[in-house]
Structures are given as structure tokens and as C-alpha cells.
Amino acid sequence: MKKTSVSIMYDDEKLNAIRLYMSQRDLDFKEELEKSVDSLYAKYVPANVREFIDMKGSQVKTPKSKKPKPQEENTEVVT
């Protein structure tokens, strides 16, 4: 599935404090933020829509190879 980035404005001191105390617990800020976004997704996106997106994402796209058709040989007998 294609990934996109999200950018928000947040107080610098608060963000530094979050990172400091998370690092003391061996937690990764990015991973925890992704978990939070996943939680929002599960909370607000209806189950049938999530299932559809999962189904769409799990389909293996197999590109059709465009093989040139073999040219028929001219078997006509000229006399």
C-alpha cells in the first residue's frame, strides 16, 4: 500500500519532553505515533470500508505480459 507523510505543528518543548521520556522507556516516537493513527483509523472508519481497503491492498497485481503474436508464415504456394 502506498504510504504518505503527515505533518503537524506542535509545541517544541512538549515534543522534546515526549521524546525524552519515551526514550527512557525504550519507546520509539514514530512507532507510537503510527499506533495512534491506526487507532484513529479503527475508531472512525467503518468496518466495511476497512475490509474493502484491506481486500484491495492484498490483491496481488500481476501485470499482463504483452507477448507479440507469432506471425503466420506464408504457406501459400505460388506456381
Backbone as JSON Lines, residues from 0, in Angstrom:
{"i":0,"aa":"M","n":[0.84,-1.17,0.0],"ca":[0.0,0.0,0.0],"c":[0.89,1.24,0.0]}
{"i":1,"aa":"K","n":[0.49,2.23,-0.73],"ca":[1.26,3.47,-0.83],"c":[1.22,4.21,0.51]}
{"i":2,"aa":"K","n":[2.35,4.72,0.93],"ca":[2.45,5.46,2.19],"c":[2.51,6.95,1.88]}
{"i":3,"aa":"T","n":[2.01,7.75,2.82],"ca":[2.07,9.2,2.7],"c":[2.54,9.76,4.03]}
{"i":4,"aa":"S","n":[3.04,10.97,4.03],"ca":[3.51,11.57,5.28],"c":[2.48,12.57,5.79]}
{"i":5,"aa":"V","n":[2.49,12.76,7.1],"ca":[1.58,13.69,7.77],"c":[2.45,14.67,8.54]}
{"i":6,"aa":"S","n":[2.11,15.94,8.45],"ca":[2.88,16.96,9.14],"c":[1.94,17.79,10.01]}
{"i":7,"aa":"I","n":[2.32,17.98,11.28],"ca":[1.51,18.82,12.17],"c":[2.43,19.8,12.89]}
{"i":8,"aa":"M","n":[1.85,20.87,13.37],"ca":[2.58,21.84,14.18],"c":[2.31,21.47,15.64]}
{"i":9,"aa":"Y","n":[3.39,21.45,16.46],"ca":[3.25,21.1,17.87],"c":[4.32,21.85,18.66]}
{"i":10,"aa":"D","n":[4.01,22.17,19.89],"ca":[4.92,22.9,20.76],"c":[6.26,22.16,20.88]}
{"i":11,"aa":"D","n":[7.33,22.86,20.6],"ca":[8.67,22.28,20.57],"c":[9.08,21.69,21.92]}
{"i":12,"aa":"E","n":[8.83,22.42,23.01],"ca":[9.21,21.94,24.34],"c":[8.45,20.67,24.7]}
{"i":13,"aa":"K","n":[7.17,20.64,24.38],"ca":[6.37,19.46,24.69],"c":[6.85,18.26,23.88]}
{"i":14,"aa":"L","n":[7.16,18.48,22.62],"ca":[7.64,17.4,21.77],"c":[8.97,16.85,22.27]}
{"i":15,"aa":"N","n":[9.86,17.75,22.66],"ca":[11.14,17.32,23.22],"c":[10.95,16.52,24.5]}
{"i":16,"aa":"A","n":[10.0,16.93,25.33],"ca":[9.72,16.2,26.57],"c":[9.17,14.81,26.26]}
{"i":17,"aa":"I","n":[8.28,14.73,25.29],"ca":[7.74,13.42,24.88],"c":[8.87,12.5,24.45]}
{"i":18,"aa":"R","n":[9.72,13.0,23.58],"ca":[10.82,12.18,23.07],"c":[11.79,11.77,24.18]}
{"i":19,"aa":"L","n":[12.07,12.67,25.1],"ca":[12.97,12.38,26.2],"c":[12.43,11.23,27.06]}
{"i":20,"aa":"Y","n":[11.18,11.36,27.48],"ca":[10.61,10.35,28.37],"c":[10.29,9.05,27.65]}
{"i":21,"aa":"M","n":[10.0,9.12,26.38],"ca":[9.8,7.89,25.61],"c":[11.12,7.14,25.45]}
{"i":22,"aa":"S","n":[12.19,7.88,25.22],"ca":[13.49,7.22,25.05],"c":[13.93,6.54,26.34]}
{"i":23,"aa":"Q","n":[13.55,7.1,27.49],"ca":[13.87,6.47,28.77],"c":[13.16,5.12,28.94]}
{"i":24,"aa":"R","n":[12.05,4.97,28.24],"ca":[11.29,3.71,28.28],"c":[11.57,2.84,27.06]}
{"i":25,"aa":"D","n":[12.58,3.21,26.3],"ca":[12.94,2.49,25.06],"c":[11.77,2.42,24.08]}
{"i":26,"aa":"L","n":[11.04,3.51,23.97],"ca":[9.92,3.59,23.03],"c":[10.31,4.5,21.87]}
{"i":27,"aa":"D","n":[9.83,4.17,20.69],"ca":[10.11,4.95,19.5],"c":[8.94,5.88,19.21]}
{"i":28,"aa":"F","n":[9.22,7.17,19.11],"ca":[8.17,8.16,18.9],"c":[7.37,7.86,17.64]}
{"i":29,"aa":"K","n":[8.06,7.58,16.55],"ca":[7.38,7.33,15.28],"c":[6.47,6.11,15.36]}
{"i":30,"aa":"E","n":[6.95,5.04,15.96],"ca":[6.13,3.83,16.09],"c":[4.88,4.1,16.92]}
{"i":31,"aa":"E","n":[5.04,4.82,18.02],"ca":[3.9,5.13,18.88],"c":[2.91,6.05,18.17]}
{"i":32,"aa":"L","n":[3.41,6.97,17.39],"ca":[2.54,7.86,16.63],"c":[1.76,7.08,15.59]}
{"i":33,"aa":"E","n":[2.42,6.13,14.92],"ca":[1.73,5.29,13.94],"c":[0.64,4.45,14.6]}
{"i":34,"aa":"K","n":[0.9,3.94,15.8],"ca":[-0.11,3.19,16.54],"c":[-1.32,4.08,16.84]}
{"i":35,"aa":"S","n":[-1.05,5.32,17.2],"ca":[-2.13,6.27,17.5],"c":[-2.98,6.54,16.26]}
{"i":36,"aa":"V","n":[-2.33,6.71,15.12],"ca":[-3.06,6.96,13.88],"c":[-3.86,5.72,13.49]}
{"i":37,"aa":"D","n":[-3.28,4.53,13.68],"ca":[-4.02,3.29,13.42],"c":[-5.25,3.18,14.3]}
{"i":38,"aa":"S","n":[-5.12,3.62,15.54],"ca":[-6.25,3.61,16.47],"c":[-7.36,4.55,15.99]}
{"i":39,"aa":"L","n":[-6.98,5.72,15.5],"ca":[-7.97,6.66,14.95],"c":[-8.66,6.07,13.73]}
{"i":40,"aa":"Y","n":[-7.89,5.4,12.89],"ca":[-8.43,4.74,11.7],"c":[-9.47,3.69,12.1]}
{"i":41,"aa":"A","n":[-9.12,2.86,13.08],"ca":[-10.04,1.81,13.53],"c":[-11.29,2.4,14.19]}
{"i":42,"aa":"K","n":[-11.13,3.52,14.86],"ca":[-12.24,4.14,15.57],"c":[-13.23,4.84,14.63]}
{"i":43,"aa":"Y","n":[-12.74,5.51,13.61],"ca":[-13.6,6.35,12.8],"c":[-13.98,5.8,11.43]}
{"i":44,"aa":"V","n":[-13.19,4.92,10.86],"ca":[-13.5,4.38,9.54],"c":[-14.38,3.14,9.73]}
{"i":45,"aa":"P","n":[-15.55,3.1,9.1],"ca":[-16.44,1.95,9.26],"c":[-15.75,0.63,8.88]}
{"i":46,"aa":"A","n":[-16.15,-0.44,9.57],"ca":[-15.53,-1.75,9.38],"c":[-15.58,-2.22,7.94]}
{"i":47,"aa":"N","n":[-16.73,-2.0,7.28],"ca":[-16.84,-2.48,5.89],"c":[-15.88,-1.73,4.96]}
{"i":48,"aa":"V","n":[-15.61,-0.48,5.26],"ca":[-14.66,0.3,4.45],"c":[-13.24,-0.21,4.72]}
{"i":49,"aa":"R","n":[-12.92,-0.49,5.98],"ca":[-11.59,-1.03,6.31],"c":[-11.38,-2.37,5.63]}
{"i":50,"aa":"E","n":[-12.41,-3.22,5.64],"ca":[-12.32,-4.52,4.98],"c":[-12.08,-4.36,3.48]}
{"i":51,"aa":"F","n":[-12.78,-3.41,2.87],"ca":[-12.61,-3.16,1.44],"c":[-11.19,-2.7,1.14]}
{"i":52,"aa":"I","n":[-10.68,-1.8,1.95],"ca":[-9.32,-1.29,1.75],"c":[-8.31,-2.41,1.94]}
{"i":53,"aa":"D","n":[-8.52,-3.25,2.96],"ca":[-7.62,-4.4,3.18],"c":[-7.66,-5.36,2.01]}
{"i":54,"aa":"M","n":[-8.86,-5.63,1.5],"ca":[-9.02,-6.54,0.38],"c":[-8.33,-5.98,-0.86]}
{"i":55,"aa":"K","n":[-8.53,-4.69,-1.09],"ca":[-7.93,-4.03,-2.24],"c":[-6.41,-4.04,-2.15]}
{"i":56,"aa":"G","n":[-5.88,-3.86,-0.95],"ca":[-4.44,-3.82,-0.75],"c":[-3.8,-5.18,-0.81]}
{"i":57,"aa":"S","n":[-4.57,-6.23,-0.53],"ca":[-3.98,-7.57,-0.52],"c":[-4.01,-8.25,-1.88]}
{"i":58,"aa":"Q","n":[-4.72,-7.65,-2.83],"ca":[-4.76,-8.23,-4.17],"c":[-3.38,-8.11,-4.79]}
{"i":59,"aa":"V","n":[-2.9,-9.22,-5.29],"ca":[-1.6,-9.21,-5.96],"c":[-1.83,-8.79,-7.39]}
{"i":60,"aa":"K","n":[-1.19,-7.71,-7.74],"ca":[-1.34,-7.2,-9.1],"c":[-0.34,-7.9,-10.0]}
{"i":61,"aa":"T","n":[-0.87,-8.69,-10.9],"ca":[0.0,-9.37,-11.85],"c":[-0.16,-8.71,-13.21]}
{"i":62,"aa":"P","n":[0.85,-8.01,-13.64],"ca":[0.74,-7.33,-14.93],"c":[0.66,-8.36,-16.05]}
{"i":63,"aa":"K","n":[-0.24,-8.08,-16.96],"ca":[-0.38,-8.96,-18.12],"c":[0.8,-8.7,-19.05]}
{"i":64,"aa":"S","n":[1.47,-9.77,-19.4],"ca":[2.59,-9.6,-20.32],"c":[2.05,-9.52,-21.73]}
{"i":65,"aa":"K","n":[2.56,-8.58,-22.44],"ca":[2.12,-8.39,-23.82],"c":[3.08,-9.12,-24.73]}
{"i":66,"aa":"K","n":[2.74,-10.36,-24.98],"ca":[3.58,-11.15,-25.87],"c":[3.14,-10.89,-27.3]}
{"i":67,"aa":"P","n":[4.08,-10.63,-28.17],"ca":[3.68,-10.43,-29.57],"c":[3.17,-11.75,-30.13]}
{"i":68,"aa":"K","n":[2.11,-11.63,-30.9],"ca":[1.56,-12.82,-31.54],"c":[2.55,-13.31,-32.58]}
{"i":69,"aa":"P","n":[2.75,-14.63,-32.64],"ca":[3.66,-15.13,-33.67],"c":[3.07,-14.86,-35.05]}
{"i":70,"aa":"Q","n":[3.93,-14.41,-35.92],"ca":[3.47,-14.11,-37.27],"c":[3.27,-15.41,-38.02]}
{"i":71,"aa":"E","n":[2.17,-15.45,-38.73],"ca":[1.9,-16.65,-39.52],"c":[2.82,-16.64,-40.73]}
{"i":72,"aa":"E","n":[3.38,-17.79,-40.97],"ca":[4.25,-17.9,-42.14],"c":[3.39,-18.02,-43.37]}
{"i":73,"aa":"N","n":[3.87,-17.45,-44.42],"ca":[3.15,-17.52,-45.69],"c":[3.35,-18.92,-46.27]}
{"i":74,"aa":"T","n":[2.3,-19.73,-46.21],"ca":[2.41,-21.11,-46.71],"c":[1.77,-21.25,-48.08]}
{"i":75,"aa":"E","n":[1.45,-20.14,-48.66],"ca":[0.8,-20.17,-49.97],"c":[1.82,-20.59,-51.03]}
{"i":76,"aa":"V","n":[1.41,-21.5,-51.85],"ca":[2.29,-21.99,-52.91],"c":[2.03,-21.17,-54.16]}
{"i":77,"aa":"V","n":[3.08,-20.58,-54.68],"ca":[2.96,-19.76,-55.89],"c":[3.47,-20.6,-57.05]}
{"i":78,"aa":"T","n":[2.65,-20.73,-58.09],"ca":[3.07,-21.51,-59.26],"c":[3.07,-20.68,-60.5]}
